[in-house]
Structure formats: structure tokens, C-alpha cells
XYZ file of C-alpha atoms in Angstrom:
390
model
C 13.011 12.811 7.751
C 13.168 9.615 9.831
C 16.560 8.049 10.590
C 16.002 4.593 9.087
C 15.339 3.925 5.416
C 11.851 2.521 4.851
C 12.279 -0.592 2.717
C 9.223 -2.154 1.062
C 8.453 -4.601 -1.735
C 5.427 -4.288 -4.036
C 3.966 -7.624 -5.139
C 1.742 -8.020 -8.179
C 1.230 -11.241 -10.153
C 4.533 -12.638 -11.423
C 6.147 -9.203 -11.308
C 5.635 -5.761 -12.740
C 6.641 -6.560 -16.293
C 3.587 -8.100 -18.001
C 5.703 -10.815 -19.691
C 7.501 -11.917 -16.521
C 5.171 -14.897 -16.072
C 6.170 -16.270 -19.488
C 9.898 -15.959 -18.816
C 9.498 -17.724 -15.465
C 7.653 -20.563 -17.175
C 4.753 -20.500 -14.730
C 1.174 -21.302 -15.614
C -1.492 -18.690 -14.953
C -3.190 -20.730 -12.168
C 0.053 -20.497 -10.157
C -0.779 -16.979 -8.987
C -4.110 -18.221 -7.638
C -2.462 -20.664 -5.238
C -2.108 -19.455 -1.682
C 1.365 -20.947 -1.242
C 2.652 -18.851 -4.142
C 2.004 -15.681 -2.140
C 3.392 -17.148 1.057
C 6.632 -17.943 -0.794
C 6.989 -14.397 -2.184
C 6.317 -12.728 1.174
C 8.741 -15.035 2.965
C 11.438 -14.038 0.457
C 10.763 -10.378 1.155
C 10.759 -11.063 4.904
C 14.095 -12.880 4.692
C 15.479 -9.900 2.776
C 14.622 -7.609 5.698
C 11.789 -5.664 4.068
C 9.664 -3.638 6.455
C 6.486 -4.516 4.588
C 5.031 -5.808 1.347
C 2.089 -4.360 -0.547
C -0.444 -6.450 -2.454
C -2.021 -4.879 -5.524
C -5.744 -5.209 -6.142
C -8.510 -3.829 -8.349
C -12.214 -4.352 -8.887
C -11.908 -4.883 -12.638
C -9.941 -7.323 -14.804
C -6.587 -5.943 -15.906
C -5.932 -5.567 -19.683
C -8.692 -7.931 -20.915
C -7.839 -6.973 -24.483
C -4.340 -8.487 -24.098
C -4.729 -12.302 -24.010
C -0.978 -12.843 -23.539
C -0.954 -11.258 -20.091
C -1.918 -12.540 -16.657
C -5.578 -11.858 -15.927
C -7.500 -12.024 -12.697
C -6.304 -11.794 -9.117
C -7.094 -12.948 -5.616
C -8.557 -10.530 -3.095
C -5.633 -8.690 -1.509
C -7.042 -8.548 2.033
C -7.829 -12.265 1.973
C -4.312 -13.060 0.722
C -2.763 -10.913 3.455
C -4.806 -12.717 6.100
C -3.671 -16.104 4.813
C -0.033 -14.997 4.714
C -0.228 -13.425 8.183
C -0.159 -16.730 10.081
C 2.649 -18.063 7.899
C 5.093 -15.178 8.395
C 6.598 -13.683 11.528
C 7.784 -10.115 11.216
C 7.006 -8.422 7.915
C 4.206 -5.880 7.513
C 1.295 -6.779 5.231
C -0.341 -3.947 3.272
C -3.226 -4.916 0.964
C -4.823 -2.518 -1.522
C -8.534 -1.715 -1.517
C -10.493 0.471 -3.935
C -12.480 2.827 -1.751
C -15.001 4.449 -4.101
C -16.869 1.203 -4.712
C -16.711 -0.252 -1.191
C -17.964 0.715 2.246
C -15.812 2.170 5.064
C -17.479 -0.002 7.694
C -16.469 -3.166 5.807
C -12.934 -1.875 5.206
C -12.462 -0.965 8.861
C -13.415 -4.424 10.112
C -11.405 -6.263 7.427
C -8.235 -4.310 8.184
C -8.711 -4.452 11.943
C -9.099 -8.224 11.609
C -5.863 -8.365 9.591
C -4.115 -6.462 12.374
C -5.276 -9.136 14.815
C -4.354 -12.112 12.623
C -0.914 -10.605 11.931
C -0.435 -9.481 15.558
C 0.139 -5.830 14.710
C 1.592 -6.003 11.206
C -1.342 -4.702 9.144
C -1.353 -1.777 6.769
C -3.646 -0.448 4.073
C -2.984 0.931 0.602
C -5.851 3.264 -0.254
C -6.807 3.326 -3.922
C -9.385 5.818 -5.167
C -10.480 4.040 -8.346
C -9.316 2.411 -11.575
C -10.834 2.269 -15.071
C -13.662 -0.235 -15.383
C -14.411 -0.583 -11.670
C -17.586 1.486 -11.687
C -19.170 -0.711 -14.372
C -19.002 -3.670 -11.980
C -21.135 -1.838 -9.390
C -23.206 0.800 -11.177
C -23.790 2.914 -8.097
C -22.343 6.137 -9.484
C -21.412 7.776 -12.751
C -18.108 6.452 -14.018
C -15.089 8.745 -13.976
C -14.175 9.505 -17.594
C -10.527 8.454 -17.666
C -8.722 10.224 -20.508
C -6.720 13.365 -21.379
C -9.607 15.657 -20.376
C -9.484 14.411 -16.796
C -6.181 16.174 -16.139
C -6.298 18.918 -18.769
C -9.648 20.631 -18.186
C -11.107 22.438 -15.162
C -14.133 20.126 -15.264
C -11.931 17.043 -15.272
C -9.814 18.302 -12.383
C -12.937 19.147 -10.382
C -14.274 15.623 -10.963
C -10.964 14.115 -9.879
C -10.785 16.350 -6.806
C -14.287 15.269 -5.735
C -13.301 11.611 -6.056
C -10.189 12.085 -3.934
C -12.110 14.161 -1.391
C -14.482 11.213 -1.017
C -11.508 8.880 -0.647
C -10.123 11.091 2.155
C -13.544 11.059 3.841
C -13.573 7.262 3.535
C -10.258 7.010 5.394
C -11.491 9.445 8.050
C -14.497 7.202 8.719
C -12.315 4.081 8.882
C -9.942 5.724 11.369
C -12.838 6.780 13.572
C -14.293 3.281 13.493
C -10.923 1.862 14.560
C -11.110 4.178 17.570
C -14.752 3.408 18.382
C -13.602 0.817 20.932
C -11.228 2.113 23.597
C -8.253 -0.158 24.254
C -9.647 -1.374 27.574
C -13.308 -1.567 26.544
C -13.322 -5.358 26.913
C -13.322 -6.291 30.614
C -13.947 -10.094 30.569
C -14.826 -10.181 34.288
C -16.400 -13.613 34.806
C -17.038 -12.957 38.507
C -19.342 -9.992 37.860
C -20.547 -11.150 34.452
C -19.324 -7.979 32.783
C -17.653 -8.538 29.429
C -17.742 -4.985 28.111
C -17.458 -1.495 29.584
C -20.275 0.145 27.642
C -18.933 3.629 28.402
C -15.815 2.805 26.392
C -17.707 1.844 23.239
C -18.431 4.921 21.095
C -20.727 5.931 18.268
C -18.632 7.771 15.701
C -21.668 9.723 14.368
C -19.985 10.806 11.158
C -21.994 12.866 8.666
C -20.056 13.857 5.560
C -20.652 14.552 1.896
C -20.537 10.853 0.966
C -21.073 8.890 4.184
C -23.302 8.973 7.235
C -22.001 6.415 9.721
C -23.192 5.732 13.260
C -20.849 3.013 14.515
C -19.358 1.604 16.638
C -17.336 -1.003 14.771
C -18.005 -4.690 15.392
C -14.251 -5.274 15.859
C -12.334 -4.052 18.929
C -9.576 -1.506 18.427
C -6.704 -3.058 16.423
C -3.435 -4.003 18.178
C -1.649 -1.041 16.535
C -4.502 1.284 17.420
C -4.413 2.478 13.811
C -2.957 0.156 11.147
C -0.548 1.880 8.759
C -2.360 3.850 6.027
C -0.574 4.358 2.678
C -1.470 5.867 -0.693
C 0.149 6.121 -4.127
C 0.209 9.681 -5.492
C 1.470 11.300 -8.684
C 0.224 14.891 -8.555
C -1.256 17.622 -6.377
C -4.753 16.198 -5.904
C -3.594 12.752 -4.703
C -0.786 14.402 -2.704
C -3.560 16.204 -0.839
C -5.318 12.896 -0.117
C -2.081 11.488 1.314
C -1.435 14.608 3.417
C -4.951 14.513 4.856
C -5.368 10.795 5.379
C -2.217 8.643 5.100
C 0.869 7.795 7.140
C 3.006 6.968 4.070
C 2.800 8.293 0.515
C 4.331 6.415 -2.419
C 5.639 8.815 -5.070
C 7.178 8.265 -8.516
C 10.187 10.533 -9.156
C 11.952 10.120 -12.492
C 15.288 11.617 -11.403
C 16.997 13.558 -8.618
C 15.581 16.943 -9.600
C 12.122 15.443 -9.854
C 12.515 13.835 -6.426
C 13.424 17.154 -4.815
C 10.473 18.829 -6.556
C 8.048 16.151 -5.361
C 9.297 16.310 -1.770
C 8.892 20.098 -1.778
C 5.376 19.848 -3.230
C 4.260 17.197 -0.753
C 5.687 19.066 2.249
C 3.998 22.301 1.139
C 0.606 20.583 0.873
C 1.231 18.736 4.144
C 1.825 22.011 5.988
C -1.674 23.151 5.025
C -3.768 19.974 4.913
C -2.202 17.545 7.394
C -4.599 16.315 10.079
C -2.602 13.402 11.529
C -0.115 14.117 14.330
C 2.808 12.211 12.814
C 4.536 13.716 9.758
C 3.872 12.044 6.416
C 6.565 9.578 5.312
C 7.569 9.945 1.637
C 8.601 6.717 -0.110
C 9.721 6.451 -3.754
C 8.526 3.678 -6.055
C 11.068 2.082 -8.412
C 10.614 -0.755 -10.898
C 13.677 -2.979 -10.503
C 15.424 -5.288 -12.986
C 18.792 -6.408 -11.604
C 21.627 -7.941 -13.595
C 25.425 -8.169 -13.762
C 25.437 -5.058 -15.974
C 23.035 -2.452 -17.234
C 23.259 -3.994 -20.698
C 22.331 -7.458 -19.393
C 19.379 -6.154 -17.376
C 18.185 -4.023 -20.282
C 18.519 -6.981 -22.648
C 16.236 -9.039 -20.402
C 13.594 -6.300 -20.401
C 13.889 -5.911 -24.174
C 13.313 -9.649 -24.607
C 10.215 -9.431 -22.425
C 8.995 -6.416 -24.420
C 9.258 -8.553 -27.549
C 7.228 -11.321 -25.896
C 4.577 -8.834 -24.798
C 4.451 -7.023 -28.128
C 5.128 -3.525 -26.840
C 7.620 -1.533 -24.778
C 7.058 -1.708 -21.040
C 5.997 1.613 -19.545
C 5.350 2.389 -15.917
C 4.278 5.315 -13.777
C 7.482 4.728 -11.775
C 11.077 4.959 -12.985
C 12.708 1.688 -14.053
C 16.204 0.931 -12.762
C 17.882 -1.789 -14.835
C 21.430 -2.723 -13.871
C 23.682 -4.006 -11.064
C 22.704 -3.773 -7.404
C 25.388 -1.120 -6.810
C 23.754 1.197 -9.348
C 20.359 0.741 -7.706
C 21.960 1.482 -4.329
C 23.429 4.669 -5.828
C 19.960 5.686 -6.954
C 18.474 5.014 -3.536
C 21.264 6.991 -1.878
C 20.550 9.946 -4.172
C 16.839 9.797 -3.429
C 17.647 9.760 0.271
C 19.701 12.913 -0.113
C 16.723 14.594 -1.809
C 14.462 13.980 1.192
C 12.926 10.654 0.177
C 12.572 8.509 3.326
C 12.332 5.076 1.775
C 11.780 2.982 -1.323
C 9.080 0.580 -2.440
C 10.696 -1.709 -4.995
C 8.555 -3.250 -7.716
C 10.422 -6.348 -8.968
C 10.113 -6.696 -12.739
C 9.980 -10.434 -11.974
C 9.416 -11.869 -8.506
C 11.208 -15.036 -9.683
C 14.367 -13.213 -10.842
C 14.493 -9.806 -9.205
C 13.111 -10.515 -5.737
C 15.900 -13.050 -5.001
C 18.426 -10.584 -6.460
C 17.132 -7.838 -4.176
C 17.697 -10.135 -1.188
C 21.073 -11.519 -2.246
C 22.682 -8.505 -3.930
C 20.945 -5.227 -3.092
C 20.267 -5.652 0.637
C 23.925 -6.476 1.518
C 25.004 -3.416 -0.492
C 22.522 -1.148 1.289
C 23.695 -2.488 4.639
C 27.330 -1.947 3.688
C 26.504 1.715 2.967
C 24.641 2.092 6.258
C 21.282 2.642 4.552
C 19.742 -0.438 6.173
C 20.403 -1.820 9.658
C 22.232 -5.127 9.988
C 19.048 -6.672 11.394
C 15.437 -5.601 10.859
C 13.724 -3.724 13.656
C 11.288 -5.584 15.888
C 7.758 -4.705 16.930
C 4.615 -3.732 15.097
C 4.593 -2.259 11.616
C 4.138 1.212 13.078
C 7.078 0.560 15.426
C 9.276 -0.400 12.475
C 8.522 2.895 10.756
C 9.031 4.958 13.901
C 5.337 5.804 14.235
C 3.841 6.069 17.705
C 0.722 4.130 18.629
C -2.031 6.770 18.305
C -4.044 7.900 21.290
C -7.712 6.964 20.947
C -9.614 10.112 19.950
C -12.662 9.087 22.011
C -10.853 8.200 25.229
C -11.569 10.506 28.170
């Protein structure tokens, strides 16, 4: 386990509760304005967060619920716009990998690493319901109870995540297809490029056959940070094989210890990266002066939305001290950081900055000042050696 707590914020729309936009009194077009995202990321940066993640999908969320926010901006494009308007914080957009191409992903994320000067990351997402119908290049995964309860469903899911792991492998190789000193820029001799330091990746897998090299030189970090959200053994295996950070969703302390044990067991068998996998817990956060006040706010939003809010991650509703207690307990169970999902970015993100962060610093869980350097530096990850270098 690394020494410093990894501290991240997950951004999505007006917040993770679907009625948060109504309570904040914002109009739907607000979330499609670039400055809106700059403002949220700057708040997270001022709070000392190591990085923010931007959610994304290739299908419209909950189209059958007209009272919810619908539509989104492209996460990579948003991160690129925010990059030149922030200074320190890491920027981690989500991309769905089963309906995109690794060559495109590699160049987009390498470009983000350049525009952010070494602050880029990537949240790998296998697929979501409805995405396949927008492309039609493969048979859709049948999301439903059978997917996780039958051998056929588990085999189908495993194949999808194996392809996702192969996708990340290709992207990593493309990032390395230019050695760090491949660009010479010698005007006197007229040599711009050392051709011997530009490499074909020549990858032939079950889903991809890629020649390379990339069109973008090796990113400033060498390899931007790769992350993945995982809830069970099959996605844990994807994270162990392909990611630097895995986001997990423990419900309580016993569950956290169980998840850490499961991930470490899979990592011992399947890990291919040199650095150990960092395990970060996701928590939905609603802060208030008391648990009753925070719960009352969520209940009021449930009434606006017409149903009780449910999430894959545990919801912590209460004072900042109680959330700090929870984080401290997770830390003791082997969790190396937290990714907080504000129920409302307009209410809970400022509260995280003003109430939670000082409490975490008082307890010694966060440093008094954020670490400097690239995103990998902040997480204690070395800059990887280029696999193709002599």
C-alpha cells in the first residue's frame, strides 16, 4: 500500500443524484457549456484532489425518464479544454472501448497528456447498455440477470473484458511506439526524426491486428494513468492485467477487506505491469451538519425524481467527520484511496473542499499541500521504461 492517500473526485452532470440539477436550479444546457466543467475541475483542484474523472457513454442515459439530465459532452474533448485552464490536477476521461478503436484512443489520450503537460489519465469502460445499437458492428451483450447467473452469460462477459484488456495492451504499445528521443530536430543536418527509434508494434490478437507506429510521439508521462471501475472477479481481472488504478465499491469494512483480498489474489496471477495495482474505493457523498439533515436532502431529491436513489457504490450521508471516519476505516482495510462522487457538485463539492479536506489533513490522511509533478508522480508511479528501447 502506498504512503499517501489517493484522493479523486468523480464528475458527472450536476452530480450523482439524478435530481441534483433540479435542486441546484440549473437549466439542462448548463452542463453543455465548457465553462461549467472548468469551474467544477477548478473547485476540485483547489480542494487538493489528485485527479478528477469525467464520465462518458456512447448511448443516452435513461431516455425513458424525462425528468433527468440527458446527453453529455465527449469526455476526452472536455478534458482537453479544461487542461489549459487548470494547473495541477489530473484529468481522467472515460472511453468505451468495445465500440471504438485503440489507435484513435491512443492518439487522443497522448494528445491530452501533451495539452495537460503530463496530467492525463484514462478510465477504461468495457460497455454500457444501448451502446452497441449505435454502431451495429457486433452482437449486443444481453444485459440482464442471465449475464451474471449463467455459465453462458459469464463466458460472454469474460470475452468482452478480455477484448477490453487487449484494447489497453494495444494502446500501451502504441504509446511506446516512439522512443522518448525519437525526435531529433537537427536543422543543420535536416534530420527531424531518428527512424530507428520509431517502432511498429505488430500486434495480432483475438480482436485487433495493429501495425503502428502511432502518429503521436510518446506522451510526457510515457504512459498516462490507466484506471478501471470493477465490481467482481471478471472486471478485477481486467484491472489486474491492464490498469494502474482500480476503482472498487465496498459496502462496509468487511466488504472492503474481502475486495482487497480478492483483487490482490487475482493480481498475483494476472498482473503484467511492473507497478502494483492501486485500489481506490468509490463513495457517493452527501455532506450535511448531521446525518439526518443529509439524509433529508437525499429523500427530498428522491421525491423529485420519483424513486429511491440507488448506486453501485455506498452512499455516505452525514457530517464531514463521519465521512473521514469511513475513509480511515477503508484505509485500515487496505484501500489506498477514495474517489468521491458528489451527490451534487453545487452542494457537496464545495463541502468536500471546505469541510472534509481540512478534516482529512488534521488526521494526517492528506498532506498539507498537494504533491507536485505529473499525475503518475502524484500517485507514486514511476515513469515506465519504453518497451521498445534498446
